[in-house]
Coordinates of C-alpha atoms in Angstrom, one line a residue:
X4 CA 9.7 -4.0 -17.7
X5 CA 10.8 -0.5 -17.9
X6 CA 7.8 2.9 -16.5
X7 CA 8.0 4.3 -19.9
X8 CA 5.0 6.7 -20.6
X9 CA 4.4 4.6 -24.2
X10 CA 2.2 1.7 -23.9
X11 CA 2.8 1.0 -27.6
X12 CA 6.1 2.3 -29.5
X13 CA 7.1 1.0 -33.5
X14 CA 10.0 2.7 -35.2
X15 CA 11.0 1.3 -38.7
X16 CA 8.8 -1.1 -39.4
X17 CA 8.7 -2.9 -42.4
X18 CA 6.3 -6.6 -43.0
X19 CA 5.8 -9.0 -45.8
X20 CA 3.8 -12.3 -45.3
X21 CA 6.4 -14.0 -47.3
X22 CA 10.1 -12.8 -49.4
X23 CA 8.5 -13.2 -52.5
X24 CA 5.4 -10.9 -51.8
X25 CA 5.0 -7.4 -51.6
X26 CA 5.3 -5.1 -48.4
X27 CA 2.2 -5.0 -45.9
X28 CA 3.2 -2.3 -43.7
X29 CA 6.0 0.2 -43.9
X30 CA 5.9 2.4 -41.1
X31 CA 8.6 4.7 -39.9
X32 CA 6.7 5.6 -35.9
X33 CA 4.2 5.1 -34.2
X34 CA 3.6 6.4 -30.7
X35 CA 0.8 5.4 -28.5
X36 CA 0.7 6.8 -24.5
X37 CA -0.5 4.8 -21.4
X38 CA -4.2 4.9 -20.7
X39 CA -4.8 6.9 -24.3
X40 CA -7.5 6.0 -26.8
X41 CA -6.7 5.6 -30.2
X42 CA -8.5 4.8 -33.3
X43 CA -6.9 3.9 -36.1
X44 CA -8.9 4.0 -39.8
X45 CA -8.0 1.7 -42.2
X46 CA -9.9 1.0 -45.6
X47 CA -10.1 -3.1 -46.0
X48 CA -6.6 -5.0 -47.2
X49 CA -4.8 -1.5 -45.9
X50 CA -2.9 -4.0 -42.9
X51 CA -5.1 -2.8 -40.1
X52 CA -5.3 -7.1 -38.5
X53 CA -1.6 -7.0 -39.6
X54 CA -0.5 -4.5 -38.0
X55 CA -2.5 -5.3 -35.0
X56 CA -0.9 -9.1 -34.9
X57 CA 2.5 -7.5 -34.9
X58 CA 1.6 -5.3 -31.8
X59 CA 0.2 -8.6 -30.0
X60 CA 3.3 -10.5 -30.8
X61 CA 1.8 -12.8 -32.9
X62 CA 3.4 -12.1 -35.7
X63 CA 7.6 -10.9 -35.9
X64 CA 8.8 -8.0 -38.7
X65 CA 10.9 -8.5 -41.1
X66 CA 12.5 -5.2 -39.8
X67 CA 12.0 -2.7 -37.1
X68 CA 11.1 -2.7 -33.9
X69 CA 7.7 -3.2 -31.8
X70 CA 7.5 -2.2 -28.4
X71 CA 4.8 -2.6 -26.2
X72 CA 4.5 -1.8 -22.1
X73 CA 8.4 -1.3 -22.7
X74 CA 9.0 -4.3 -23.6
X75 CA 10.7 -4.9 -26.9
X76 CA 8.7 -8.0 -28.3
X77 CA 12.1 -8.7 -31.1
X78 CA 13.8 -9.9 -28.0
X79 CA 11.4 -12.7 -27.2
X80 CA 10.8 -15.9 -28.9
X81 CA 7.6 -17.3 -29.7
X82 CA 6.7 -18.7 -26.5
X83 CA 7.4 -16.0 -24.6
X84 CA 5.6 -13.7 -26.5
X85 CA 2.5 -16.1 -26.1
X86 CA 3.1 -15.4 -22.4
X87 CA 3.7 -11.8 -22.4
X88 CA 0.1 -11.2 -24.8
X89 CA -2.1 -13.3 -22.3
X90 CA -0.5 -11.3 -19.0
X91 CA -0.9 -8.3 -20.4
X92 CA -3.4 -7.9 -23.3
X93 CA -7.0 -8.4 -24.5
X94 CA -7.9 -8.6 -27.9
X95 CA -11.8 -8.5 -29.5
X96 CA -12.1 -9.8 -32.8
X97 CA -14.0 -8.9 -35.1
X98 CA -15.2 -12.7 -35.7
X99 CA -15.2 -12.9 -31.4
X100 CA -13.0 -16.4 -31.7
X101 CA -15.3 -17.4 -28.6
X102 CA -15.3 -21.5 -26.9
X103 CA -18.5 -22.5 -28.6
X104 CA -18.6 -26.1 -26.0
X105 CA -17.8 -23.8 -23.3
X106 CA -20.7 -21.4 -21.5
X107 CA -21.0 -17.7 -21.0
X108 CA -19.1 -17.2 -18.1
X109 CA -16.2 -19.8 -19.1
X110 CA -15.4 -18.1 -22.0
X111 CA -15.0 -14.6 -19.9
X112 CA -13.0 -16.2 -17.3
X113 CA -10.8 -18.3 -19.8
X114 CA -8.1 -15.9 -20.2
X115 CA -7.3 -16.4 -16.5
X116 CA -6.3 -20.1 -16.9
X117 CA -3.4 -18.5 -18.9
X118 CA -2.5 -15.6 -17.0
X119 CA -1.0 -15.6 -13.0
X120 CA -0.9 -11.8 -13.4
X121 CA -4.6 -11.3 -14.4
X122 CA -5.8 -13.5 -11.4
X123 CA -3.5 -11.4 -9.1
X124 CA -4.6 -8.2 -10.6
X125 CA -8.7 -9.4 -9.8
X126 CA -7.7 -10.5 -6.1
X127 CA -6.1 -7.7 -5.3
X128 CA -9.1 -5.5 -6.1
X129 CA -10.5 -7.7 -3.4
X130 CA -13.0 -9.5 -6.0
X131 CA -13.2 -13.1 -6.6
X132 CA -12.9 -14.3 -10.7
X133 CA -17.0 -15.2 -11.1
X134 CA -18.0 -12.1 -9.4
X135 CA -15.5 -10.0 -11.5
X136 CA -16.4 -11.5 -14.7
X137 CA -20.5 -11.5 -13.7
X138 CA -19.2 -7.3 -13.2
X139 CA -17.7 -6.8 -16.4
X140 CA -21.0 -8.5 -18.4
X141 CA -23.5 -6.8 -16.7
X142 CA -21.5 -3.5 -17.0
X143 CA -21.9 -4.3 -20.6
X144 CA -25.6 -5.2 -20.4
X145 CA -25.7 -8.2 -21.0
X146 CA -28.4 -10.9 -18.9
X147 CA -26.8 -12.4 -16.2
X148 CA -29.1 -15.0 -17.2
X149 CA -27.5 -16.4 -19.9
X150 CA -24.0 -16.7 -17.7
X151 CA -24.5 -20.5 -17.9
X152 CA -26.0 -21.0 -21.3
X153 CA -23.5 -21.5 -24.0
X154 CA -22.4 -19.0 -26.2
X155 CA -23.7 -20.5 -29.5
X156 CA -27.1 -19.9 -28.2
X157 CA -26.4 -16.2 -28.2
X158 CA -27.1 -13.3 -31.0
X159 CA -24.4 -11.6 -32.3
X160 CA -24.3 -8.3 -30.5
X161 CA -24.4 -10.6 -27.4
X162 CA -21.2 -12.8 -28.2
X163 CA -19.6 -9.2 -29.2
X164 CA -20.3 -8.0 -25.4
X165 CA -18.6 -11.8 -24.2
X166 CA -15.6 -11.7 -26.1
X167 CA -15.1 -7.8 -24.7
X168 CA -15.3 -8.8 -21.0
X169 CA -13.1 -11.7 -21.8
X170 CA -10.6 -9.1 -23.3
X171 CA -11.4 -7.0 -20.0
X172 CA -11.1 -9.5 -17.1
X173 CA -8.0 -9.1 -15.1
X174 CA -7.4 -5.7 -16.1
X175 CA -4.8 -6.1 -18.8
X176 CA -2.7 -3.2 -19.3
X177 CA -3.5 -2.7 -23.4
X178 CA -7.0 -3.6 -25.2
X179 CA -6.8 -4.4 -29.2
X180 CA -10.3 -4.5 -30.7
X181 CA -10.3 -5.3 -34.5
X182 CA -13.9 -3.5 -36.0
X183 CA -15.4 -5.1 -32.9
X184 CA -18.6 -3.2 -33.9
X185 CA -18.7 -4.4 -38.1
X186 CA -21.8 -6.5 -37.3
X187 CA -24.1 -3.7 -35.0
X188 CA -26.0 -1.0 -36.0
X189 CA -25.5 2.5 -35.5
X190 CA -27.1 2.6 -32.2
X191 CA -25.7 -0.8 -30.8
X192 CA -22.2 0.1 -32.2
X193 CA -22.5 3.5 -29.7
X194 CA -23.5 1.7 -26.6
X195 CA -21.1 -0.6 -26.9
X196 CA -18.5 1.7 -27.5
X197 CA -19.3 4.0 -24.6
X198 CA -19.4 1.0 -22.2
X199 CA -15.9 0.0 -24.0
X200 CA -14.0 3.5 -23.4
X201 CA -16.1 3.7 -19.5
X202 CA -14.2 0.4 -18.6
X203 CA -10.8 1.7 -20.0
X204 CA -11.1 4.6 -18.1
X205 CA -12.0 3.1 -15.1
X206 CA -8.6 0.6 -15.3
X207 CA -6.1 3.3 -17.0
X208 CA -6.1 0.6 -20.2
X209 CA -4.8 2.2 -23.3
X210 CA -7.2 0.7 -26.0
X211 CA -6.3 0.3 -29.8
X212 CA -9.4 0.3 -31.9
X213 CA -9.2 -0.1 -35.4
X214 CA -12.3 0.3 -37.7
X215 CA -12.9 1.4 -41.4
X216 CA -15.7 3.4 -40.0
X217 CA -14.6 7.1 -39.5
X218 CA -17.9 8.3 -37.5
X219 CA -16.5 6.5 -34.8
X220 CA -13.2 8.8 -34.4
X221 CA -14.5 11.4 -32.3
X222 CA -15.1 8.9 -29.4
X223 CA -11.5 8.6 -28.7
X224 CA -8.4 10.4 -27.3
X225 CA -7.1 11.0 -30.9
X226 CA -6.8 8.9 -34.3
X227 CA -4.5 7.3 -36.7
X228 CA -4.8 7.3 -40.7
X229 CA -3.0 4.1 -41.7
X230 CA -2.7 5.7 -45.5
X231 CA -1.3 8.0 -44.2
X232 CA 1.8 6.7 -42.1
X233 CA 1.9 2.7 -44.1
X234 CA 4.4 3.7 -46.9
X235 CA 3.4 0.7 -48.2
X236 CA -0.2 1.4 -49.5
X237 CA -2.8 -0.7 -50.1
X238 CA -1.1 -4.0 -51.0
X239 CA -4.3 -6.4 -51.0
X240 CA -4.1 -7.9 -47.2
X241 CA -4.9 -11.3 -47.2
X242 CA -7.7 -12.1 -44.4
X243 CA -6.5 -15.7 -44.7
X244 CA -4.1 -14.7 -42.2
X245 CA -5.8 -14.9 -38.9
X246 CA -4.5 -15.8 -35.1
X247 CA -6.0 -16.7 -31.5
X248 CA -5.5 -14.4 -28.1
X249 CA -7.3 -13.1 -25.5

């Protein structure tokens, strides 16, 4: 992997689901830097979770090219892009895809059954996995008692603040949140946001958040208006189309 300063680079990009159906995205660049903050607005069916599965690999365009941490992901197949996403990237959902037979703390530390890199990256900052996973949840406030129960037992906002230090753990170089906040109110959706951007910071991750809603722009380094740079337009995403990550 190459020390380019772009943690995320797309030049003519263009994605259908299928031949026979119109364009999703058509985007000639995008430019993200290492350890930036970007939020990018999109309106619902405008190819926001599209355009987020193509930056995880997960999904392969038609044309174009998506780079991420310098690594051209067209070059890979399938399987390595699997591998590539769980070294080196968290993703929050916006439904949290959490282990609902597994506890708390299982789910956080899951990632780390896939990933030699995020294990390596914990023991070198001379933490073990529980403790570092027990630091990331009560950096996002949530009671360490409930490490052990499991996480159907806990509220929404809670399971939001799981599946964020499962994204977190092992200090993955890029964070993808898809509207992380769309079930929190105004003052949970701040909080949690602020603890978000402090934990970025701290590890130099560069964070992708996408979100329909604009007052959360000013939070981050700089924003995106997918309108604006999907030739495309609004071409009626389906939410059908949905994938599994860390």
């Amino acid at each position: 992997m190459n020390t380019s300063t772009d943690a995320i680079h797309i030049q003519n990009l263009i994605y259908s689901w299928r031949p026979e159906t119109p364009t999703v995205l058509d985007v000639a660049e995008i430019r993200i830097k290492r350890a930036e903050t970007v939020f990018i607005k999109g309106s619902s069916g405008s190819g926001k979770s599209t355009l987020l599965g193509l930056i995880a690999g997960v999904l392969s365009p038609q044309q174009g090219d998506v780079t991420v941490l310098g690594q051209n992901l067209n070059n890979l197949s399938s399987a390595r892009r699997d591998a590539f996403r769980a070294e080196h990237i968290g993703f929050i959902f916006q439904i949290f895809n959490l282990i609902p037979y597994l506890s708390v703390i299982d789910n956080v530390l899951l990632p780390c059954r896939f990933s030699k890199k995020r294990k390596e990256n914990i023991k070198a900052s001379g933490n073990k996995m529980q403790a570092e996973a027990v630091r990331l949840l009560e950096h996002l406030d949530l009671d360490l008692k409930m490490l052990q129960q499991p996480v159907t037992d806990l509220s929404v906002g809670q399971q939001q603040r799981v599946a964020a230090a499962r994204a977190l753990i092992g200090s993955p170089e890029l964070i993808i949140a898809d509207e992380p906040t769309s079930a929190l109110d105004a003052d949970r959706q701040e909080i949690f946001i602020q603890l978000l951007l402090k934990e970025c910071a701290e590890q130099s991750t560069t964070l992708v958040f996408v979100s329909h809603d604009s007052t959360l722009e000013p939070q981050f380094d700089r924003s995106l208006q997918l309108a604006e740079i999907n030739r495309a337009g609004l071409q009626g995403e389906s939410d059908a189309h949905t994938f599994a990550g860390f």
